[in-house]
Tab-separated table of C-alpha atoms in Angstrom:
chain	number	residue	atom	x	y	z
A	1	MET	CA	125.232	-132.759	-58.046
A	2	ALA	CA	121.757	-130.749	-57.532
A	3	ILE	CA	120.628	-127.728	-56.250
A	4	ASN	CA	118.946	-127.620	-53.391
A	5	ILE	CA	115.808	-125.408	-54.165
A	6	PRO	CA	113.214	-124.137	-51.478
A	7	LYS	CA	109.745	-124.851	-51.391
A	8	SER	CA	107.846	-121.376	-52.933
A	9	GLY	CA	105.201	-122.445	-50.118
A	10	PHE	CA	101.583	-121.536	-49.577
A	11	SER	CA	101.153	-118.208	-50.960
A	12	ARG	CA	102.100	-118.833	-54.560
A	13	PHE	CA	98.557	-120.122	-54.347
A	14	MET	CA	97.194	-116.727	-53.237
A	15	LYS	CA	96.905	-113.384	-55.187
A	16	ASP	CA	99.836	-110.975	-55.162
A	17	GLY	CA	100.360	-109.076	-52.380
A	18	ALA	CA	98.556	-111.785	-50.245
A	19	GLN	CA	100.191	-112.705	-46.755
A	20	HIS	CA	100.330	-116.265	-45.148
A	21	PHE	CA	101.330	-116.506	-41.847
A	22	LYS	CA	101.143	-119.938	-39.869
A	23	GLY	CA	102.856	-121.143	-36.139
A	24	THR	CA	102.033	-119.722	-33.077
A	25	ASP	CA	104.150	-116.974	-33.728
A	26	GLU	CA	103.104	-115.862	-36.739
A	27	ALA	CA	99.408	-116.221	-36.247
A	28	VAL	CA	98.697	-115.706	-32.686
A	29	LEU	CA	100.802	-113.314	-32.193
A	30	ARG	CA	99.952	-111.084	-35.092
A	31	ASN	CA	96.424	-111.665	-34.362
A	32	ILE	CA	96.746	-109.938	-31.082
A	33	GLU	CA	98.987	-107.133	-32.028
A	34	ALA	CA	95.847	-106.021	-34.642
A	35	CYS	CA	93.719	-106.184	-31.546
A	36	VAL	CA	95.671	-103.908	-29.319
A	37	GLU	CA	95.848	-101.699	-32.159
A	38	LEU	CA	92.318	-101.462	-32.659
A	39	SER	CA	92.310	-100.616	-28.841
A	40	SER	CA	94.843	-98.076	-28.550
A	41	GLN	CA	92.912	-96.094	-30.826
A	42	LEU	CA	89.975	-96.065	-28.936
A	43	ARG	CA	91.578	-96.000	-25.697
A	44	SER	CA	91.899	-91.828	-25.357
A	45	ALA	CA	87.834	-91.424	-25.997
A	46	TYR	CA	87.362	-93.497	-23.006
A	47	GLY	CA	85.449	-92.146	-19.943
A	48	PRO	CA	83.677	-88.602	-19.508
A	49	ASN	CA	87.181	-87.125	-20.533
A	50	GLY	CA	88.053	-88.804	-23.739
A	51	MET	CA	88.407	-87.038	-26.466
A	52	ASN	CA	86.804	-86.936	-29.367
A	53	LYS	CA	87.140	-88.691	-32.873
A	54	MET	CA	86.551	-87.346	-35.917
A	55	VAL	CA	85.963	-90.126	-38.412
A	56	ILE	CA	85.330	-89.865	-42.170
A	57	ASN	CA	82.788	-93.228	-43.503
A	58	HIS	CA	82.958	-94.437	-46.995
A	59	ILE	CA	80.711	-91.994	-48.161
A	60	GLU	CA	82.660	-89.329	-47.175
A	61	LYS	CA	79.853	-88.374	-44.333
A	62	LEU	CA	82.199	-87.011	-41.021
A	63	PHE	CA	81.413	-87.627	-37.604
A	64	VAL	CA	83.153	-86.077	-34.648
A	65	THR	CA	82.350	-88.156	-31.504
A	66	ASN	CA	84.045	-89.906	-28.995
A	67	ASP	CA	81.136	-92.903	-28.665
A	68	ALA	CA	82.878	-95.860	-29.316
A	69	ALA	CA	79.842	-97.539	-30.737
A	70	THR	CA	79.946	-94.820	-33.595
A	71	ILE	CA	83.100	-94.719	-34.302
A	72	LEU	CA	82.758	-98.982	-34.643
A	73	LYS	CA	80.206	-98.897	-36.678
A	74	GLU	CA	81.453	-96.053	-39.431
A	75	LEU	CA	85.315	-97.589	-39.821
A	76	ASP	CA	85.459	-100.516	-42.163
A	77	ILE	CA	87.504	-103.101	-40.055
A	78	GLN	CA	88.732	-105.903	-43.061
A	79	HIS	CA	91.062	-108.053	-40.108
A	80	PRO	CA	89.320	-110.849	-38.330
A	81	ALA	CA	90.886	-110.905	-35.404
A	82	ALA	CA	89.719	-107.226	-34.748
A	83	LYS	CA	86.236	-107.882	-36.244
A	84	ILE	CA	85.272	-110.367	-33.598
A	85	ILE	CA	86.469	-107.199	-30.826
A	86	ILE	CA	83.711	-105.410	-33.069
A	87	MET	CA	81.264	-108.242	-33.127
A	88	ALA	CA	81.477	-108.460	-29.349
A	89	SER	CA	80.834	-104.367	-28.785
A	90	GLN	CA	78.117	-104.343	-30.710
A	91	MET	CA	76.259	-106.977	-29.044
A	92	GLN	CA	77.327	-105.198	-25.879
A	93	GLU	CA	75.975	-102.199	-27.630
A	94	LYS	CA	72.551	-104.226	-28.344
A	95	GLN	CA	72.022	-106.097	-24.961
A	96	VAL	CA	73.738	-103.501	-22.543
A	97	GLY	CA	73.940	-100.118	-23.951
A	98	ASP	CA	76.579	-98.827	-22.797
A	99	ASN	CA	80.340	-99.532	-22.278
A	100	THR	CA	81.444	-100.297	-25.419
A	101	ASN	CA	84.819	-99.076	-25.290
A	102	THR	CA	84.871	-101.013	-22.373
A	103	VAL	CA	84.638	-104.279	-24.131
A	104	VAL	CA	87.552	-103.801	-26.559
A	105	ILE	CA	89.743	-102.091	-23.949
A	106	LEU	CA	89.429	-105.011	-21.677
A	107	SER	CA	89.893	-107.419	-24.213
A	108	SER	CA	92.550	-106.127	-26.007
A	109	ALA	CA	94.039	-106.252	-22.359
A	110	LEU	CA	93.034	-109.895	-21.852
A	111	LEU	CA	95.152	-110.863	-24.946
A	112	GLU	CA	97.923	-108.300	-24.413
A	113	HIS	CA	98.768	-110.642	-20.973
A	114	GLY	CA	97.856	-113.792	-23.192
A	115	ALA	CA	100.868	-112.676	-25.551
A	116	GLU	CA	103.308	-112.176	-22.671
A	117	LEU	CA	102.382	-115.902	-21.939
A	118	ILE	CA	102.899	-117.397	-24.911
A	119	ASN	CA	106.423	-116.125	-25.105
A	120	MET	CA	107.023	-117.603	-21.805
A	121	GLY	CA	106.204	-120.710	-22.905
A	122	LEU	CA	102.029	-121.641	-22.441
A	123	THR	CA	99.753	-122.782	-25.008
A	124	PRO	CA	96.940	-120.621	-26.093
A	125	GLN	CA	94.901	-123.959	-25.033
A	126	ASP	CA	95.710	-123.567	-21.498
A	127	ILE	CA	95.388	-119.535	-21.932
A	128	ALA	CA	91.877	-119.561	-22.687
A	129	THR	CA	91.345	-122.373	-19.968
A	130	GLY	CA	92.684	-120.306	-17.302
A	131	TYR	CA	90.250	-117.104	-18.602
A	132	GLU	CA	87.442	-119.436	-18.350
A	133	LEU	CA	88.245	-120.284	-14.525
A	134	ALA	CA	88.843	-116.805	-13.825
A	135	ALA	CA	85.590	-116.072	-15.158
A	136	GLU	CA	83.474	-118.276	-13.784
A	137	LYS	CA	85.120	-117.291	-10.127
A	138	ALA	CA	84.350	-113.837	-11.238
A	139	PHE	CA	80.560	-114.455	-11.621
A	140	GLU	CA	80.868	-115.421	-7.788
A	141	ILE	CA	82.142	-112.094	-6.764
A	142	MET	CA	80.306	-109.748	-8.921
A	143	PRO	CA	76.698	-110.027	-6.296
A	144	SER	CA	78.895	-109.096	-3.135
A	145	LEU	CA	80.239	-105.915	-5.122
A	146	VAL	CA	76.650	-105.059	-6.173
A	147	ILE	CA	76.350	-101.225	-5.050
A	148	LYS	CA	72.645	-100.989	-5.130
A	149	GLU	CA	69.927	-102.667	-7.261
A	150	ALA	CA	66.692	-101.520	-9.510
A	151	THR	CA	63.657	-102.639	-7.559
A	152	ASP	CA	60.801	-100.946	-9.241
A	153	LEU	CA	61.339	-100.468	-12.938
A	154	ARG	CA	58.563	-98.242	-13.068
A	155	ASP	CA	59.623	-95.600	-11.092
A	156	PRO	CA	61.209	-92.076	-12.893
A	157	SER	CA	63.055	-90.958	-10.126
A	158	LEU	CA	64.814	-94.855	-9.690
A	159	VAL	CA	65.216	-95.519	-13.060
A	160	LYS	CA	66.641	-91.930	-13.860
A	161	LYS	CA	69.847	-92.339	-10.990
A	162	PHE	CA	70.415	-95.291	-13.394
A	163	LEU	CA	70.821	-93.494	-16.616
A	164	ARG	CA	72.886	-90.452	-15.520
A	165	SER	CA	75.967	-92.280	-15.699
A	166	ALA	CA	75.587	-93.349	-19.483
A	167	ILE	CA	74.019	-89.954	-19.962
A	168	THR	CA	76.950	-88.008	-18.286
A	169	SER	CA	79.869	-89.333	-20.503
A	170	LYS	CA	78.610	-87.877	-23.367
A	171	GLN	CA	76.091	-85.032	-22.983
A	172	TYR	CA	77.979	-82.961	-19.422
A	173	ASP	CA	75.585	-80.399	-18.002
A	174	ASN	CA	72.686	-81.817	-19.780
A	175	GLU	CA	72.403	-85.159	-17.745
A	176	GLU	CA	69.993	-84.270	-15.508
A	177	ILE	CA	67.498	-82.896	-18.206
A	178	ILE	CA	68.103	-85.860	-21.068
A	179	SER	CA	68.356	-88.772	-17.553
A	180	ASP	CA	64.588	-87.277	-16.739
A	181	LEU	CA	63.570	-87.390	-20.217
A	182	VAL	CA	64.781	-91.080	-20.907
A	183	ALA	CA	63.402	-91.909	-17.546
A	184	LYS	CA	59.839	-90.880	-18.501
A	185	ALA	CA	59.982	-92.720	-21.776
A	186	CYS	CA	61.096	-95.199	-20.555
A	187	VAL	CA	58.590	-95.813	-17.515
A	188	GLN	CA	55.671	-94.982	-20.041
A	189	THR	CA	56.266	-97.459	-22.584
A	190	VAL	CA	57.653	-100.715	-20.699
A	191	PRO	CA	55.270	-103.658	-20.629
A	192	LYS	CA	53.887	-105.815	-17.557
A	193	ASN	CA	57.198	-108.261	-17.914
A	194	CYS	CA	59.982	-105.714	-19.104
A	195	TYR	CA	62.093	-108.177	-20.414
A	196	ASN	CA	59.560	-107.415	-23.388
A	197	PHE	CA	61.015	-103.934	-23.553
A	198	ASN	CA	60.776	-103.232	-26.930
A	199	VAL	CA	63.674	-99.960	-27.958
A	200	ASP	CA	61.610	-99.222	-31.058
A	201	ASN	CA	58.815	-97.947	-28.906
A	202	ILE	CA	60.973	-94.718	-27.920
A	203	ARG	CA	61.396	-92.431	-31.053
A	204	ILE	CA	63.531	-89.271	-31.272
A	205	CYS	CA	62.199	-86.533	-33.408
A	206	LYS	CA	65.442	-83.874	-33.531
A	207	LEU	CA	64.455	-80.185	-34.132
A	208	LEU	CA	67.256	-77.205	-34.467
A	209	GLY	CA	66.170	-73.977	-32.263
A	210	SER	CA	65.501	-73.289	-28.992
A	211	GLY	CA	67.766	-75.397	-26.564
A	212	VAL	CA	68.033	-78.817	-24.862
A	213	ASN	CA	65.381	-77.345	-22.176
A	214	SER	CA	62.880	-77.210	-24.214
A	215	SER	CA	62.610	-81.103	-25.182
A	216	MET	CA	59.139	-83.047	-23.807
A	217	VAL	CA	58.189	-86.437	-24.122
A	218	MET	CA	54.703	-87.148	-25.517
A	219	ASN	CA	52.366	-90.236	-25.693
A	220	GLY	CA	51.980	-90.694	-30.322
A	221	MET	CA	54.105	-89.714	-32.880
A	222	VAL	CA	55.122	-86.439	-34.158
A	223	PHE	CA	56.702	-85.714	-37.960
A	224	LYS	CA	58.632	-83.272	-39.596
A	225	ARG	CA	56.424	-81.792	-42.497
A	226	GLY	CA	53.163	-79.965	-42.693
A	227	VAL	CA	50.143	-81.298	-43.650
A	228	GLU	CA	48.410	-81.656	-47.413
A	229	GLY	CA	45.157	-79.609	-47.295
A	230	GLU	CA	43.303	-76.641	-45.390
A	231	VAL	CA	42.383	-78.852	-42.631
A	232	LYS	CA	45.156	-78.460	-39.556
A	233	ARG	CA	43.373	-80.146	-36.975
A	234	SER	CA	41.388	-83.437	-35.554
A	235	GLU	CA	40.071	-84.766	-32.584
A	236	ASN	CA	39.079	-88.173	-31.976
A	237	ALA	CA	40.151	-88.988	-35.214
A	238	ARG	CA	39.826	-92.004	-37.697
A	239	ILE	CA	42.631	-92.240	-39.370
A	240	ALA	CA	42.823	-94.233	-42.850
A	241	VAL	CA	46.536	-95.509	-44.095
A	242	PHE	CA	47.898	-96.433	-47.877
A	243	ALA	CA	50.454	-97.028	-49.072
A	244	CYS	CA	50.402	-96.200	-52.331
A	245	PRO	CA	49.976	-92.482	-53.446
A	246	PHE	CA	46.687	-90.737	-52.991
A	247	ASP	CA	45.848	-90.139	-56.352
A	248	LEU	CA	44.934	-91.107	-59.934
A	249	THR	CA	46.797	-94.464	-61.142
A	250	GLN	CA	49.002	-94.318	-64.043
A	251	THR	CA	48.250	-96.955	-66.458
A	252	GLU	CA	51.972	-98.751	-67.631
A	253	THR	CA	51.165	-98.480	-71.528
A	254	LYS	CA	49.894	-95.232	-73.356
A	255	GLY	CA	46.031	-94.990	-73.316
A	256	THR	CA	44.198	-93.335	-76.151
A	257	VAL	CA	40.749	-91.546	-75.451
A	258	LEU	CA	38.726	-89.982	-79.060
A	259	ILE	CA	36.966	-87.069	-78.647
A	260	GLU	CA	34.715	-85.900	-81.295
A	261	ASN	CA	33.643	-83.433	-79.297
A	262	ALA	CA	33.065	-80.578	-76.820
A	263	GLU	CA	29.996	-82.641	-75.176
A	264	GLU	CA	32.579	-85.903	-74.507
A	265	LEU	CA	35.231	-83.544	-73.430
A	266	MET	CA	33.144	-82.452	-70.714
A	267	GLY	CA	31.877	-85.378	-69.910
A	268	PHE	CA	35.404	-87.372	-69.966
A	269	ALA	CA	36.594	-84.375	-66.922
A	270	LYS	CA	33.261	-84.988	-65.033
A	271	GLY	CA	33.553	-88.829	-65.024
A	272	GLU	CA	36.878	-88.558	-63.583
A	273	GLU	CA	35.726	-85.728	-60.878
A	274	ASN	CA	32.549	-88.364	-60.213
A	275	GLU	CA	34.812	-90.744	-59.801
A	276	VAL	CA	37.236	-89.499	-57.183
A	277	GLU	CA	34.579	-87.737	-55.360
A	278	SER	CA	32.883	-91.308	-54.592
A	279	GLN	CA	35.915	-92.447	-53.126
A	280	VAL	CA	36.967	-89.615	-50.797
A	281	LYS	CA	33.101	-89.392	-50.075
A	282	ALA	CA	32.709	-93.441	-48.936
A	283	LEU	CA	36.024	-92.409	-46.358
A	284	ALA	CA	33.690	-89.290	-45.257
A	285	ASP	CA	31.077	-92.087	-44.973
A	286	ASN	CA	33.053	-94.180	-43.198
A	287	GLY	CA	33.833	-91.401	-40.851
A	288	VAL	CA	37.521	-90.981	-41.766
A	289	GLN	CA	38.717	-87.829	-40.511
A	290	VAL	CA	42.826	-88.056	-41.388
A	291	VAL	CA	44.325	-89.894	-44.400
A	292	VAL	CA	47.548	-91.046	-43.870
A	293	ALA	CA	49.732	-91.810	-47.734
A	294	ALA	CA	52.568	-92.751	-48.578
A	295	GLY	CA	52.880	-91.124	-51.686
A	296	LYS	CA	51.805	-87.690	-53.320
A	297	PHE	CA	48.707	-86.222	-52.828
A	298	GLY	CA	46.577	-85.583	-56.415
A	299	ASP	CA	45.214	-82.258	-56.605
A	300	LEU	CA	41.627	-83.584	-57.241
A	301	TYR	CA	41.779	-85.217	-54.485
A	302	LEU	CA	42.812	-82.740	-51.968
A	303	HIS	CA	40.454	-80.640	-53.304
A	304	PHE	CA	37.484	-83.116	-52.181
A	305	LEU	CA	39.376	-84.084	-49.026
A	306	ASN	CA	39.039	-80.239	-48.248
A	307	LYS	CA	35.496	-80.488	-49.095
A	308	TYR	CA	34.754	-83.202	-46.729
A	309	LYS	CA	36.704	-81.606	-44.302
A	310	ILE	CA	39.503	-84.417	-44.035
A	311	MET	CA	43.279	-83.753	-43.043
A	312	GLY	CA	46.172	-85.178	-45.566
A	313	VAL	CA	49.007	-86.413	-44.395
A	314	ARG	CA	51.999	-87.696	-46.388
A	315	LEU	CA	54.476	-90.021	-45.249
A	316	THR	CA	57.598	-90.652	-47.412
A	317	SER	CA	59.901	-93.062	-45.258
A	318	LYS	CA	57.988	-96.590	-44.944
A	319	PHE	CA	59.443	-96.924	-41.539
A	320	ASP	CA	57.198	-93.933	-40.348
A	321	LEU	CA	54.357	-95.461	-41.916
A	322	ARG	CA	54.680	-98.715	-40.409
A	323	ARG	CA	55.395	-97.179	-36.774
A	324	LEU	CA	52.707	-95.030	-37.380
A	325	CYS	CA	50.253	-97.766	-38.188
A	326	ARG	CA	51.202	-99.953	-34.745
A	327	THR	CA	50.682	-96.588	-32.685
A	328	ILE	CA	47.686	-95.545	-34.075
A	329	GLY	CA	46.383	-99.442	-34.564
A	330	ALA	CA	45.241	-99.286	-38.361
A	331	GLN	CA	46.268	-101.359	-40.731
A	332	ALA	CA	48.067	-100.381	-44.245
A	333	GLN	CA	46.053	-100.631	-47.419
A	334	ALA	CA	47.624	-101.570	-50.993
A	335	ARG	CA	44.897	-99.462	-52.702
A	336	ILE	CA	42.862	-96.395	-52.579
A	337	CYS	CA	39.334	-97.675	-50.966
A	338	ALA	CA	37.357	-97.098	-48.125
A	339	PRO	CA	38.539	-99.726	-45.234
A	340	ALA	CA	36.336	-101.191	-42.926
A	341	VAL	CA	36.115	-99.759	-39.704
A	342	ASN	CA	38.524	-102.132	-37.563
A	343	LEU	CA	41.267	-101.522	-40.429
A	344	LEU	CA	40.893	-98.043	-39.703
A	345	GLY	CA	43.447	-96.203	-36.473
A	346	LYS	CA	42.036	-93.541	-34.004
A	347	CYS	CA	43.902	-91.007	-32.627
A	348	ASP	CA	42.980	-88.781	-29.863
A	349	LEU	CA	44.599	-85.310	-30.974
A	350	VAL	CA	45.620	-84.868	-34.876
A	351	TYR	CA	47.112	-80.764	-35.177
A	352	VAL	CA	49.596	-78.898	-36.788
A	353	LYS	CA	52.526	-77.577	-34.116
A	354	GLU	CA	55.552	-75.114	-34.997
A	355	ILE	CA	58.319	-76.151	-32.952
A	356	GLY	CA	60.781	-73.613	-32.740
A	357	ASP	CA	61.097	-72.730	-36.744
A	358	GLU	CA	59.313	-75.779	-38.219
A	359	ASN	CA	55.955	-77.152	-38.893
A	360	VAL	CA	55.582	-80.920	-37.480
A	361	ILE	CA	52.349	-82.862	-36.927
A	362	VAL	CA	51.209	-83.870	-33.977
A	363	PHE	CA	50.199	-88.224	-33.403
A	364	GLU	CA	48.916	-87.513	-29.732
A	365	ASN	CA	47.531	-90.127	-27.413
A	366	LYS	CA	46.699	-89.863	-23.788
A	367	VAL	CA	47.558	-93.348	-23.326
A	368	GLY	CA	49.730	-96.012	-25.567
A	369	ASP	CA	52.888	-98.196	-25.698
A	370	SER	CA	55.026	-95.664	-28.654
A	371	THR	CA	55.907	-92.443	-26.928
A	372	LEU	CA	58.303	-89.470	-29.314
A	373	MET	CA	60.708	-87.666	-27.093
A	374	ASN	CA	61.237	-84.220	-29.146
A	375	GLY	CA	64.962	-83.236	-28.606
A	376	GLN	CA	65.944	-79.921	-29.590
A	377	GLY	CA	69.201	-77.961	-29.710
A	378	SER	CA	70.852	-74.685	-31.180
A	379	VAL	CA	73.346	-76.955	-33.336
A	380	HIS	CA	73.350	-80.122	-35.178
A	381	LEU	CA	75.883	-81.892	-33.836
A	382	VAL	CA	74.497	-81.186	-29.820
A	383	LYS	CA	70.752	-82.878	-31.198
A	384	VAL	CA	72.983	-86.123	-33.189
A	385	ASP	CA	74.912	-86.763	-29.968
A	386	GLY	CA	72.055	-86.599	-27.849
A	387	ASN	CA	70.240	-88.584	-29.860
A	388	GLN	CA	72.649	-91.546	-29.716
A	389	ASN	CA	72.798	-91.247	-25.983
A	390	HIS	CA	68.463	-91.218	-25.972
A	391	HIS	CA	69.009	-95.022	-28.127
A	392	ARG	CA	72.068	-95.638	-25.689
A	393	ASN	CA	69.911	-95.574	-22.465
A	394	LYS	CA	66.729	-97.132	-23.888
A	395	SER	CA	68.397	-100.013	-23.830
């Protein structure tokens, strides 16, 4: 008589340690359990009295925050069902800028009640249909629950009232100052069509020293670094931007120069100086008063920049270079040359200023689309949490 051997199942086709679930009880309910477990970890961080979480990400960077968007961003979640809720929370952060934790808690609560209905015998399809009908009914009722509506988005005092609730939950006692700053920045940069508002037009420069009360809003850009050279201030400046180092280029292969006497040696060095001076003089003849480069400034170039009273600014970030080009209306050049006048940027005032204990370069315009919020704080955690609040409320 043959022995009845049970089937090994689908798991034999998978790697060791892999688990395979099938059917409503195993697959659907386990997915719901994962989502509810994720929600339980974030529930204690909800609201203005929520507790902070200590998160160490994959590069061992420490975060101490109760902001659900930051926590979910730094956690490495692998479960596919939980990832869907995280994606919904991230979309909420992108479109609205707040209530990310609400999305996770609400969706997990709906799933938890759905699990009870499944245990009672209802199919997942029937439950999903019921939730869709409930959503339609909720959209019908919601307009009657509106307490106050924003009618003029160009009124800073009105915008400030709508921002306070989101800021209070993260920066208690500083909500009056921060909401006023964010409202001013948003009103200054909002286009004619409010739906075309670009969040990237508002930047935050975080500086140690002084306090949150010293923060300010200004039109233009601020960079945490000093200038290259002796010129510290320029008014009504024309600005040339180069996406390369402002220095002599090095060849990829080694070259050999044969010098037989002292006159040839002097002539070689003099020819190099003449070439550099001609390039800097061409910029000065075009009316350039500020040179911004994406790399280092050579000593020889700095000498002639000082001679022709041209300010040198070095930016190491390509993103900062792009934002500056958009702010001043310049076009970055790939190599050192004398750009046409229509490719140069313009700025009302470029100067070096000491804020707290740091020197910063300020590109200030009287009017413009880009606004910078200079956020100051006594400790780094205050600055980081404030930065997250600014970004959240710009949305």
